[in-house]
Structure formats: structure tokens, C-alpha cells
Short mmCIF file of C-alpha atoms in Angstrom, two decimals:
data_model
loop_
_atom_site.label_atom_id
_atom_site.label_comp_id
_atom_site.label_asym_id
_atom_site.label_seq_id
_atom_site.Cartn_x
_atom_site.Cartn_y
_atom_site.Cartn_z
CA MET A 983 -8.35 8.58 22.61
CA ASN A 984 -11.16 5.26 22.90
CA LEU A 985 -13.78 4.69 20.22
CA THR A 986 -16.67 1.88 20.52
CA PHE A 987 -17.68 0.97 16.80
CA ASP A 988 -20.28 -2.12 16.26
CA ILE A 989 -17.72 -3.89 13.59
CA VAL A 990 -13.88 -2.75 13.04
CA VAL A 991 -12.35 -3.88 10.09
CA VAL A 992 -8.61 -3.86 9.42
CA GLY A 993 -7.02 -3.59 5.88
CA ALA A 994 -8.51 -1.12 3.88
CA GLY A 995 -7.74 -3.46 0.38
CA PRO A 996 -10.38 -4.81 -1.14
CA ALA A 997 -11.99 -6.89 1.29
CA GLY A 998 -11.90 -4.91 3.99
CA LEU A 999 -13.24 -1.93 1.73
CA ALA A 1000 -16.05 -4.72 0.41
CA ALA A 1001 -17.02 -5.82 4.40
CA ALA A 1002 -16.98 -2.41 5.32
CA THR A 1003 -19.26 -1.52 3.42
CA ALA A 1004 -21.35 -3.61 3.43
CA ALA A 1005 -21.55 -3.81 7.08
CA ALA A 1006 -22.76 0.15 7.17
CA ARG A 1007 -24.95 -0.65 4.17
CA SER A 1008 -26.69 -3.55 6.64
CA GLY A 1009 -26.87 0.20 9.47
CA LYS A 1010 -24.36 -1.05 11.91
CA ARG A 1011 -21.72 2.05 13.18
CA VAL A 1012 -18.03 0.47 10.96
CA ALA A 1013 -15.13 2.04 11.23
CA LEU A 1014 -11.99 0.97 8.69
CA LEU A 1015 -7.89 1.08 9.81
CA ASP A 1016 -5.33 0.78 7.62
CA GLU A 1017 -1.64 1.70 8.55
CA ASN A 1018 -1.59 3.79 5.01
CA ALA A 1019 -2.87 7.44 4.55
CA LYS A 1020 -4.76 5.68 1.56
CA ALA A 1021 -7.31 3.12 0.93
CA GLY A 1022 -7.15 0.72 -1.54
CA GLY A 1023 -4.53 -1.89 0.54
CA GLN A 1024 -1.13 -3.31 -1.83
CA ILE A 1025 -3.00 -4.08 -4.60
CA TRP A 1026 -5.40 -1.38 -4.90
CA ARG A 1027 -1.96 1.54 -4.09
CA SER A 1028 -2.56 4.43 -5.95
CA GLY A 1029 0.42 6.74 -7.04
CA LEU A 1030 1.73 9.77 -8.59
CA SER A 1031 3.05 7.70 -11.26
CA GLU A 1032 -0.32 6.21 -12.65
CA THR A 1033 -0.92 6.63 -16.22
CA HIS A 1034 -4.50 4.84 -16.16
CA PRO A 1035 -6.80 4.84 -13.45
CA ASN A 1036 -8.67 1.93 -11.25
CA HIS A 1037 -11.87 2.03 -11.94
CA ALA A 1038 -12.67 -1.14 -9.72
CA ARG A 1039 -10.73 0.78 -6.55
CA GLU A 1040 -12.39 3.71 -7.06
CA SER A 1041 -16.19 2.01 -7.73
CA ALA A 1042 -15.75 0.78 -4.43
CA ILE A 1043 -13.26 3.28 -2.27
CA ALA A 1044 -17.00 5.67 -4.16
CA SER A 1045 -19.36 2.81 -2.26
CA PHE A 1046 -17.46 2.27 0.77
CA LYS A 1047 -17.67 5.74 1.43
CA ALA A 1048 -21.12 6.44 0.47
CA SER A 1049 -21.38 3.33 2.58
CA GLY A 1050 -21.38 6.03 5.80
CA ALA A 1051 -18.61 4.15 7.42
CA GLU A 1052 -15.77 5.47 8.53
CA MET A 1053 -12.00 5.30 7.81
CA PHE A 1054 -9.31 5.78 9.80
CA ALA A 1055 -5.98 5.95 7.91
CA GLY A 1056 -2.66 6.20 9.19
CA ARG A 1057 -3.75 3.02 12.08
CA GLN A 1058 -0.69 0.41 12.86
CA VAL A 1059 -2.94 -2.68 14.41
CA VAL A 1060 -0.04 -3.13 16.87
CA ASN A 1061 -1.90 -4.82 20.28
CA THR A 1062 -4.90 -6.19 21.81
CA GLY A 1063 -7.32 -5.45 24.58
CA PRO A 1064 -9.73 -6.71 27.58
CA ALA A 1065 -13.66 -7.02 25.90
CA SER A 1066 -12.83 -6.95 22.21
CA GLU A 1067 -10.62 -4.14 21.99
CA LEU A 1068 -7.47 -2.78 19.72
CA HIS A 1069 -5.02 -1.00 20.15
CA ALA A 1070 -3.55 1.29 17.30
CA TRP A 1071 -0.29 3.15 16.89
CA VAL A 1072 -0.63 6.51 15.17
CA ASP A 1073 2.93 7.55 13.98
CA THR A 1074 1.79 11.52 12.41
CA ARG A 1075 0.87 11.79 16.22
CA GLN A 1076 2.84 9.79 18.25
CA VAL A 1077 -0.06 8.32 20.20
CA LEU A 1078 -2.24 4.78 21.05
CA GLU A 1079 -6.13 4.41 20.02
CA SER A 1080 -8.54 1.88 21.23
CA PHE A 1081 -10.66 0.53 19.03
CA THR A 1082 -13.23 -1.20 21.31
CA PHE A 1083 -15.19 -3.81 19.03
CA GLY A 1084 -18.63 -5.90 19.03
CA SER A 1085 -17.46 -7.87 16.04
CA LEU A 1086 -13.55 -7.35 14.43
CA ILE A 1087 -13.15 -7.91 10.88
CA ILE A 1088 -9.65 -8.58 9.80
CA ALA A 1089 -8.38 -8.30 6.22
CA THR A 1090 -4.63 -7.91 7.06
CA GLY A 1091 -4.10 -8.75 3.40
CA ALA A 1092 -0.12 -10.38 1.53
CA ARG A 1093 2.66 -9.45 1.15
CA GLU A 1094 5.51 -11.30 -0.76
CA ARG A 1095 7.40 -14.18 -0.40
CA PHE A 1096 11.23 -13.98 -0.70
CA LEU A 1097 14.19 -17.03 -0.70
CA PRO A 1098 17.61 -15.54 -0.26
CA PHE A 1099 20.07 -16.43 -2.94
CA PRO A 1100 23.52 -14.46 -3.47
CA GLY A 1101 23.51 -11.28 -4.25
CA TRP A 1102 19.54 -10.79 -3.55
CA THR A 1103 20.79 -7.74 -0.71
CA LEU A 1104 22.61 -5.41 -3.05
CA PRO A 1105 21.35 -1.74 -4.32
CA GLY A 1106 18.83 -2.79 -7.52
CA VAL A 1107 17.26 -5.88 -6.53
CA PHE A 1108 13.50 -5.67 -5.21
CA GLY A 1109 10.94 -7.18 -4.47
CA ALA A 1110 8.53 -7.50 -8.01
CA GLY A 1111 4.95 -6.17 -5.71
CA GLY A 1112 7.48 -3.73 -3.60
CA LEU A 1113 8.89 -1.89 -7.36
CA GLN A 1114 6.08 -1.55 -8.64
CA ALA A 1115 4.79 0.41 -5.51
CA LEU A 1116 8.07 2.66 -5.78
CA VAL A 1117 7.27 3.25 -9.09
CA ARG A 1118 3.28 4.23 -7.67
CA GLY A 1119 5.26 6.10 -5.19
CA GLY A 1120 6.91 8.34 -8.07
CA TYR A 1121 10.52 6.05 -8.55
CA ASP A 1122 11.33 6.76 -11.73
CA VAL A 1123 12.19 3.66 -13.91
CA ARG A 1124 12.00 4.95 -17.17
CA GLY A 1125 15.12 4.24 -19.69
CA LYS A 1126 16.31 1.40 -17.08
CA ARG A 1127 16.49 -2.40 -17.83
CA VAL A 1128 14.43 -4.74 -15.75
CA VAL A 1129 14.24 -8.46 -15.38
CA VAL A 1130 11.64 -10.32 -13.49
CA ALA A 1131 11.74 -13.26 -12.17
CA GLY A 1132 10.03 -15.77 -9.57
CA THR A 1133 6.62 -16.72 -9.71
CA GLY A 1134 3.57 -16.36 -9.61
CA PRO A 1135 1.00 -14.39 -12.01
CA LEU A 1136 1.86 -10.96 -10.34
CA LEU A 1137 5.30 -10.82 -12.61
CA LEU A 1138 3.01 -10.84 -15.46
CA ALA A 1139 1.48 -7.95 -14.28
CA VAL A 1140 4.33 -5.80 -13.02
CA ALA A 1141 5.72 -6.46 -15.78
CA ALA A 1142 3.32 -4.67 -17.62
CA HIS A 1143 3.47 -1.86 -15.20
CA LEU A 1144 7.05 -1.53 -15.37
CA LYS A 1145 7.40 -1.09 -18.95
CA ASP A 1146 3.41 0.76 -19.30
CA ASP A 1147 6.11 3.37 -16.03
CA GLY A 1148 9.18 3.41 -18.80
CA ALA A 1149 11.39 0.52 -18.36
CA GLU A 1150 12.73 -1.72 -20.92
CA ILE A 1151 11.80 -5.38 -19.33
CA VAL A 1152 14.48 -7.95 -20.36
CA SER A 1153 12.64 -10.96 -20.05
CA ILE A 1154 10.40 -12.01 -16.91
CA ASN A 1155 11.68 -15.68 -15.63
CA GLU A 1156 8.50 -17.72 -14.08
CA GLN A 1157 9.93 -20.76 -11.70
CA ALA A 1158 7.13 -22.96 -12.36
CA PRO A 1159 7.49 -25.83 -14.73
CA ILE A 1160 5.82 -26.07 -18.42
CA ASP A 1161 3.69 -29.21 -17.66
CA ARG A 1162 2.18 -27.10 -14.41
CA LEU A 1163 1.30 -24.38 -16.49
CA MET A 1164 -0.42 -26.49 -19.10
CA ARG A 1165 -2.67 -27.58 -16.20
CA PHE A 1166 -3.74 -24.62 -14.46
CA GLY A 1167 -4.03 -23.30 -18.57
CA PHE A 1168 -7.32 -25.76 -18.75
CA VAL A 1169 -8.65 -23.92 -14.64
CA LEU A 1170 -8.20 -20.75 -16.58
CA LEU A 1171 -11.15 -22.16 -19.08
CA PHE A 1172 -13.62 -22.46 -16.43
CA HIS A 1173 -12.40 -18.01 -15.38
CA PRO A 1174 -12.25 -16.66 -18.85
CA GLU A 1175 -12.51 -13.01 -17.33
CA LYS A 1176 -8.54 -13.35 -16.41
CA ILE A 1177 -7.68 -15.26 -19.40
CA VAL A 1178 -8.55 -11.37 -21.23
CA GLN A 1179 -6.48 -10.41 -17.98
CA GLY A 1180 -3.85 -12.23 -19.03
CA PHE A 1181 -3.56 -11.52 -22.04
CA ASN A 1182 -4.26 -7.85 -22.07
CA PHE A 1183 -0.81 -7.83 -19.75
CA ARG A 1184 0.69 -10.32 -22.70
CA VAL A 1185 -0.38 -7.74 -25.11
CA ALA A 1186 1.59 -5.22 -23.10
CA THR A 1187 4.94 -7.09 -22.29
CA ALA A 1188 4.86 -7.54 -26.46
CA GLY A 1189 8.18 -8.61 -27.22
CA VAL A 1190 9.37 -9.51 -23.81
CA PRO A 1191 11.05 -12.99 -23.71
CA TYR A 1192 8.64 -14.99 -20.92
CA ARG A 1193 10.45 -18.51 -19.78
CA MET A 1194 8.92 -21.12 -17.47
CA ASN A 1195 10.98 -22.97 -15.96
CA SER A 1196 13.78 -20.41 -15.48
CA TRP A 1197 15.08 -18.84 -11.88
CA PRO A 1198 17.39 -16.37 -10.92
CA VAL A 1199 20.55 -18.42 -8.75
CA GLU A 1200 22.44 -15.14 -8.06
CA ALA A 1201 22.42 -11.26 -8.09
CA GLU A 1202 25.57 -9.58 -9.84
CA GLY A 1203 28.08 -6.88 -9.43
CA VAL A 1204 29.55 -4.91 -5.88
CA ASP A 1205 28.24 -1.62 -4.98
CA ALA A 1206 24.88 -1.70 -7.50
CA LEU A 1207 23.26 -4.53 -9.33
CA THR A 1208 24.80 -5.26 -12.75
CA GLY A 1209 23.52 -8.69 -14.43
CA VAL A 1210 20.70 -11.42 -12.60
CA GLN A 1211 22.75 -15.03 -13.75
CA LEU A 1212 18.75 -17.41 -14.47
CA THR A 1213 19.06 -21.40 -14.89
CA ASP A 1214 16.55 -23.64 -16.88
CA GLY A 1215 18.32 -26.07 -14.55
CA SER A 1216 20.30 -27.47 -17.61
CA ARG A 1217 22.19 -23.82 -18.42
CA THR A 1218 22.84 -20.62 -16.75
CA TRP A 1219 23.64 -17.44 -18.71
CA THR A 1220 23.38 -13.84 -17.90
CA GLU A 1221 21.01 -11.28 -18.51
CA ARG A 1222 22.48 -7.62 -17.56
CA CYS A 1223 20.55 -5.12 -15.92
CA ASP A 1224 20.30 -2.64 -13.37
CA LEU A 1225 17.12 -4.13 -11.22
CA LEU A 1226 15.84 -7.73 -10.46
CA ALA A 1227 12.24 -7.19 -9.15
CA CYS A 1228 12.06 -10.44 -8.16
CA GLY A 1229 9.19 -13.03 -5.53
CA PHE A 1230 7.97 -16.07 -4.38
CA HIS A 1231 4.56 -15.54 -4.89
CA LEU A 1232 2.64 -13.82 -1.70
CA VAL A 1233 2.04 -15.62 1.55
CA PRO A 1234 -0.67 -14.51 4.16
CA ASN A 1235 -0.65 -11.70 7.11
CA ILE A 1236 -1.65 -14.38 10.20
CA GLU A 1237 0.66 -12.29 12.52
CA LEU A 1238 -3.31 -10.51 13.78
CA PRO A 1239 -5.12 -13.41 13.56
CA LEU A 1240 -2.33 -15.16 15.64
CA LEU A 1241 -2.44 -12.38 17.93
CA LEU A 1242 -6.04 -13.63 18.81
CA GLY A 1243 -6.04 -17.11 18.79
CA CYS A 1244 -6.79 -17.74 15.88
CA LYS A 1245 -6.93 -21.34 14.92
CA ILE A 1246 -4.16 -20.95 11.69
CA THR A 1247 -4.97 -24.05 8.81
CA ASP A 1248 -2.09 -24.72 6.14
CA GLY A 1249 -0.26 -21.26 6.66
CA ALA A 1250 -4.17 -19.45 6.57
CA VAL A 1251 -6.49 -19.17 9.04
CA HIS A 1252 -9.43 -21.25 9.42
CA VAL A 1253 -12.76 -19.48 8.34
CA ASP A 1254 -16.22 -21.43 8.13
CA LYS A 1255 -19.01 -20.58 5.65
CA ASN A 1256 -19.12 -17.01 6.47
CA GLN A 1257 -15.47 -16.41 7.33
CA GLN A 1258 -16.11 -16.84 11.08
CA THR A 1259 -12.60 -17.77 12.66
CA SER A 1260 -12.39 -20.17 15.62
CA ILE A 1261 -13.19 -17.06 17.93
CA GLU A 1262 -16.88 -16.17 18.22
CA SER A 1263 -17.73 -12.21 16.61
CA VAL A 1264 -13.89 -12.39 14.78
CA TYR A 1265 -14.29 -12.72 11.05
CA CYS A 1266 -11.50 -13.07 8.15
CA ALA A 1267 -11.72 -12.10 4.80
CA GLY A 1268 -9.42 -11.83 1.90
CA GLU A 1269 -5.34 -13.20 1.70
CA PRO A 1270 -5.43 -13.82 5.45
CA ALA A 1271 -7.71 -16.99 4.81
CA GLY A 1272 -5.79 -17.89 1.41
CA ILE A 1273 -4.52 -16.66 -1.89
CA ALA A 1274 -6.95 -16.67 -4.04
CA GLY A 1275 -6.57 -13.76 -6.35
CA VAL A 1276 -9.26 -9.88 -5.71
CA GLU A 1277 -12.80 -11.59 -6.75
CA ALA A 1278 -12.28 -13.82 -4.18
CA ALA A 1279 -11.28 -11.37 -1.59
CA ILE A 1280 -14.05 -9.13 -2.27
CA LEU A 1281 -16.43 -11.26 -2.01
CA GLN A 1282 -15.34 -12.59 0.76
CA GLY A 1283 -15.27 -9.67 2.51
CA LYS A 1284 -18.97 -8.87 1.47
CA ILE A 1285 -19.98 -12.33 3.10
CA ALA A 1286 -18.15 -11.09 6.71
CA GLY A 1287 -19.52 -7.87 6.52
CA LEU A 1288 -22.99 -8.83 6.26
CA ALA A 1289 -22.90 -11.85 8.66
CA ALA A 1290 -20.90 -9.99 11.85
CA SER A 1291 -23.87 -7.89 10.52
CA GLY A 1292 -26.39 -10.78 11.39
CA ALA A 1293 -27.35 -10.47 7.51
CA VAL A 1294 -26.68 -14.59 7.11
CA GLY A 1295 -29.10 -14.66 4.11
CA ALA A 1296 -27.96 -12.18 1.83
CA ALA A 1297 -24.33 -13.49 2.75
CA SER A 1298 -25.19 -16.59 1.45
CA GLY A 1299 -26.24 -15.72 -1.99
CA LEU A 1300 -22.61 -15.09 -2.44
CA TYR A 1301 -21.19 -18.93 -1.01
CA ARG A 1302 -20.80 -20.35 -4.71
CA ARG A 1303 -19.29 -17.17 -6.74
CA ARG A 1304 -16.89 -17.70 -3.46
CA ASP A 1305 -16.38 -21.27 -3.21
CA SER A 1306 -15.05 -21.29 -7.29
CA GLN A 1307 -12.84 -18.56 -7.07
CA ILE A 1308 -11.70 -20.39 -3.77
CA ALA A 1309 -10.62 -23.08 -5.62
CA PHE A 1310 -9.60 -21.43 -8.52
CA GLY A 1311 -7.24 -19.67 -5.95
CA ARG A 1312 -6.44 -23.39 -4.65
CA ALA A 1313 -5.44 -24.48 -8.25
CA MET A 1314 -3.09 -21.37 -8.50
CA SER A 1315 -1.16 -21.91 -5.54
CA THR A 1316 -0.72 -26.00 -7.32
CA ALA A 1317 0.14 -24.52 -10.43
CA PHE A 1318 3.20 -21.74 -8.64
CA ALA A 1319 4.41 -24.10 -5.70
CA LEU A 1320 8.23 -23.95 -5.36
CA ARG A 1321 10.37 -26.01 -6.56
CA LYS A 1322 13.02 -27.87 -5.11
CA GLU A 1323 16.06 -26.15 -7.09
CA LEU A 1324 15.81 -23.34 -5.39
CA LEU A 1325 15.98 -24.64 -1.45
CA SER A 1326 19.98 -24.56 -2.71
CA ILE A 1327 20.82 -21.79 -4.39
CA ALA A 1328 21.74 -19.65 -1.06
CA LYS A 1329 25.44 -20.29 0.22
CA PRO A 1330 26.43 -20.64 3.17
CA ASP A 1331 27.50 -16.57 3.73
CA THR A 1332 24.34 -15.91 1.74
CA ILE A 1333 21.91 -13.44 4.16
CA VAL A 1334 18.88 -15.38 5.29
CA CYS A 1335 17.55 -12.37 7.87
CA ARG A 1336 18.72 -8.98 6.72
CA CYS A 1337 17.81 -7.51 9.81
CA GLU A 1338 20.20 -8.95 11.74
CA ASP A 1339 22.94 -9.63 8.90
CA VAL A 1340 22.54 -14.08 10.00
CA ARG A 1341 23.64 -15.80 7.40
CA PHE A 1342 22.46 -19.64 4.96
CA GLY A 1343 25.51 -21.64 6.75
CA GLN A 1344 24.50 -20.55 11.12
CA LEU A 1345 21.24 -21.25 10.65
CA GLN A 1346 22.00 -24.89 8.55
CA ALA A 1347 23.32 -25.85 11.99
CA HIS A 1348 20.30 -26.01 13.44
CA ALA A 1349 18.73 -27.29 10.62
CA VAL A 1350 21.25 -30.34 10.58
CA SER A 1351 20.18 -31.65 14.05
CA ASP A 1352 16.78 -30.76 14.27
CA GLY A 1353 16.22 -27.53 15.43
CA SER A 1354 14.01 -25.14 15.35
CA TRP A 1355 13.41 -21.36 14.61
CA THR A 1356 13.41 -20.63 18.48
CA ASP A 1357 16.79 -23.09 18.35
CA ALA A 1358 17.71 -20.62 16.18
CA LYS A 1359 16.28 -17.34 17.41
CA LEU A 1360 18.11 -17.80 20.61
CA GLN A 1361 21.72 -18.62 18.91
CA THR A 1362 21.88 -16.15 15.92
CA ARG A 1363 18.68 -13.85 16.83
CA CYS A 1364 17.32 -14.76 13.64
CA GLY A 1365 13.99 -12.82 12.48
CA MET A 1366 13.84 -10.51 16.29
CA GLY A 1367 14.57 -7.39 13.99
CA PRO A 1368 12.62 -4.83 13.12
CA CYS A 1369 10.26 -6.57 10.62
CA GLN A 1370 9.78 -9.20 13.15
CA GLY A 1371 10.39 -12.44 10.30
CA ARG A 1372 7.93 -10.77 8.19
CA VAL A 1373 10.90 -11.22 5.52
CA CYS A 1374 13.18 -13.87 7.05
CA GLY A 1375 9.80 -15.76 8.23
CA PRO A 1376 8.23 -17.23 5.17
CA ALA A 1377 11.82 -17.98 3.69
CA LEU A 1378 12.81 -20.21 6.78
CA GLU A 1379 9.60 -22.15 6.43
CA THR A 1380 10.43 -23.53 2.70
CA LEU A 1381 14.17 -23.71 3.60
CA PHE A 1382 13.67 -25.72 6.92
CA ASN A 1383 9.65 -25.74 7.24
CA TRP A 1384 10.31 -23.88 10.80
CA ARG A 1385 6.71 -22.00 11.68
CA ASN A 1386 6.86 -19.16 13.72
CA SER A 1387 5.78 -20.42 16.75
CA SER A 1388 5.43 -17.16 19.01
CA VAL A 1389 3.50 -13.32 17.82
CA ARG A 1390 3.85 -11.28 20.92
CA PRO A 1391 2.59 -7.82 20.28
CA PRO A 1392 4.00 -4.81 19.32
CA LEU A 1393 3.36 -6.64 15.81
CA PHE A 1394 5.22 -3.43 14.97
CA PRO A 1395 7.97 -1.66 16.47
CA ILE A 1396 7.04 1.51 18.42
CA PRO A 1397 8.76 3.36 20.89
CA VAL A 1398 8.21 2.08 24.29
CA GLY A 1399 6.83 4.89 26.25
CA ALA A 1400 3.97 4.70 24.49
CA MET A 1401 2.88 0.94 25.29
CA CYS A 1402 4.37 1.40 29.08
CA SER A 1403 1.22 4.69 28.48
CA VAL A 1404 -1.39 1.96 28.37
CA PRO A 1405 -2.05 0.23 32.04
CA ASN A 1406 -0.55 -3.89 32.18
CA SER A 1407 -4.55 -4.77 32.80
CA GLN A 1408 -5.34 -3.32 29.50
CA ASN A 1409 -1.98 -3.62 27.19
CA ASN A 1410 -2.04 -7.54 27.14
CA LEU A 1411 2.27 -7.58 27.77
CA PRO A 1412 3.99 -9.73 29.80
CA VAL A 1413 5.56 -8.22 33.26
CA SER A 1414 9.07 -8.05 31.39
CA MET A 1415 8.29 -7.14 28.11
CA GLU A 1416 11.09 -7.74 25.63
CA THR A 1417 11.80 -4.57 23.77
CA SER A 1418 13.79 -7.19 20.88
CA GLN A 1419 10.65 -9.22 19.63
#
């Protein structure tokens, strides 16, 4: 099936919903594609265990539905085609669908950064946001002792939500030093709404130790997690727990922009004042253009939707607010930058690539010889598993300054037969397709 729209938006999080709504209100025929069954993205994910409604999400979805834009849920974009075309995999029907567009807005969000340390693959160790998503999907944490660790504002929010769902939060451990967080506090003075939000999360976690300058060095246990070793650089201690929620801030999802050939700067898609990328008629909004938070994503989405619709004048009225939020995002990234001690918590036998069971020691040999990720791939298959480097990639960049030099279709694993069903002239695949990628 091939569908044609004036504007196609990929990603139904805050940025994508705002972009699709603004474009549809401007009179364009708009399609919004998302791999999930419901709109909202990771940050606005709905679930079975929600005890409090998310009014911002509900308002955004209501506005989207009223705009006349069309939602295509359960569509995972895996490839591009000629003449402004995307191919999306529909897993429920095991078919590929094609979407032809006049303009494209990429709003694919971000994912958690994981850093390897001994024991991080034990059952009971989760990404901070990942555990929150599981709980929203029905995973029961009532009565479970949870240690929250890593870096970024997400830690406090996750701890508050988990406690609200019945978990016993043992401690919250932020790796950033206190001096950086104090400087970030001055930035917050210009964003009182974020102070209120943070204050509410801290009230919700009242009585839970919140430690700065503290990070995990080992997860303990044999068949499942029993405790976490933490350090502040001068002493190390163990906290007993059932679950560890651990994440080291976020990284943009830029695989689709890379496949399209968009310019990337400092790990994010390069955009102009109207959120247009280096490719004409391709726009980017939200976290793929740089981690800056929900408010920035919504404003960027509105600007992209208006600009892609030709309403540049209306978009310009949002520049100032958007730029203020982006400046906040930069300050946040500086405050929560990873400390150098995190580069040495992995041991030679620590797994780095979970898909291919590649150990830290195997990769160190390539780093010592001034190798690249490509060299390491050829010798170890690191990054060549089902996740295609989405988990180990950010860790490799942090540990060795390696960046993925190639993004190839399909962007997600799908049956070979599905790709072969599309003629070579339209599937953008090399003749000798690498089924392992």
C-alpha cells in the first residue's frame, strides 16, 4: 500500500504531536507515524498503572485529533525510497507500507544512555526510564526496594513515579558534582516552572536520600540483583535492593536523519531557525535536534509544522521562546556531563555489547591500537546485533570516542522477505544486502 500526504511526521511524542497539529491546522494533509500503539512517545507514555492523568498529554492528543491529521500507529520506519518516500513496517500485519510526502518532519525522540559496569546485565537492573515504562505497562513494583542512579533530571522524576506506584526508594544517586548542580541552579531561576516541577518531585520523594557526587560501580548478585555498590570517589558502600533503575541521561535517535543524509553536529541533527535540516523539505524537531526537554520539543514541533506548511511568519513568533528552552537544554547538558571516573568502572570481562556478548577487554585492544568502531565490528561483531548499536553505541562513544560511521537499512530488524518484496529500484538497499545489519 502506498499513501501520499503533503507532510509526514515520524514520531508521536510531544514534538511530533505539536508538528502534526500545527501543519494540519494550516490546511495540509498530514500523516503521523509511530511504532507504538498509542500517541505520546516515551515521555508521555500511557499505561495500565497510571494513578494520575497527564493533562499535557491529553490536551496535546485532543488538539491533534481535532486538527484533522491522520494517525498511523504501529508503523516502524525502516527505510527510505526514491522521490520522498518512507517504508514502514506494520508488525501486526507483517507488511511494509509506503508513505510519499512533500515535506518530512522527523521527531523520533531520544533513548537512555547506558554505561557498562560489572553486573549491569543481571536481572533486576533496568534503565531508569525503562523501568518506569514497564511499570506503566503493568509491572508490579509494590514493596520492592529500588536504588535509582545515574545522571539527569529523569532520576528524580522516575523515583517520584516509582514511589507513587508503591516502590520503596532506597536512594537517589546523581553522579554530577555539587558545584555543577549549583551553577545549574542559577539557570533555573529563569525557568520558574521547572523549579516548581523539580520541587514537586522532591516533595514526592521526601525522606529518600538524594546524593550528589555518587555513582554505581557494581551490581551484586548471582542469578538476580541483590545489591548495588556505590561510590563518591573516596569511599564505597553497598545498598541492598531488589531493583536498580540506572540511566546516564539521554542520546538523540538520529538513525533516520543519518540514513537520509542530514548533517549532524555534536551528535544531533543540524537545523536552521525553522527546524529545517540540511536537506530541503526535511525538518527535525525535539530531541533528535538536541536534548532540551518537553517544552523545547513542543515549540520546535510547532515551528517545524508551521514552516513545513509555508506559514513561516507564524513560526517566527515562537523563535524567542524556543531559543530560551534550547539554551536551558545546553545548560542542562553541561551540568549533567559525565565525569571521567565513569570511564573506568567497566572491567575487562564486563559485557559492553549485550547482543553479541562482547566484553570490554576485547574492545580495549582496538582502542589501544587507535582503531575505530568499524575495526572493532570486523573483529568482535560489536554493534551488529538486533539493537544495531542503539545500546552499546553511546557507551562506545563515551568510552572510546567511537561513533557509528554507517547507518544502513533496514533501521530495525524485519523479515528478509519483507525487504525483498520491494523492487531494488525502490528499496534503497545494496544488491548484496547484509542481513546481519
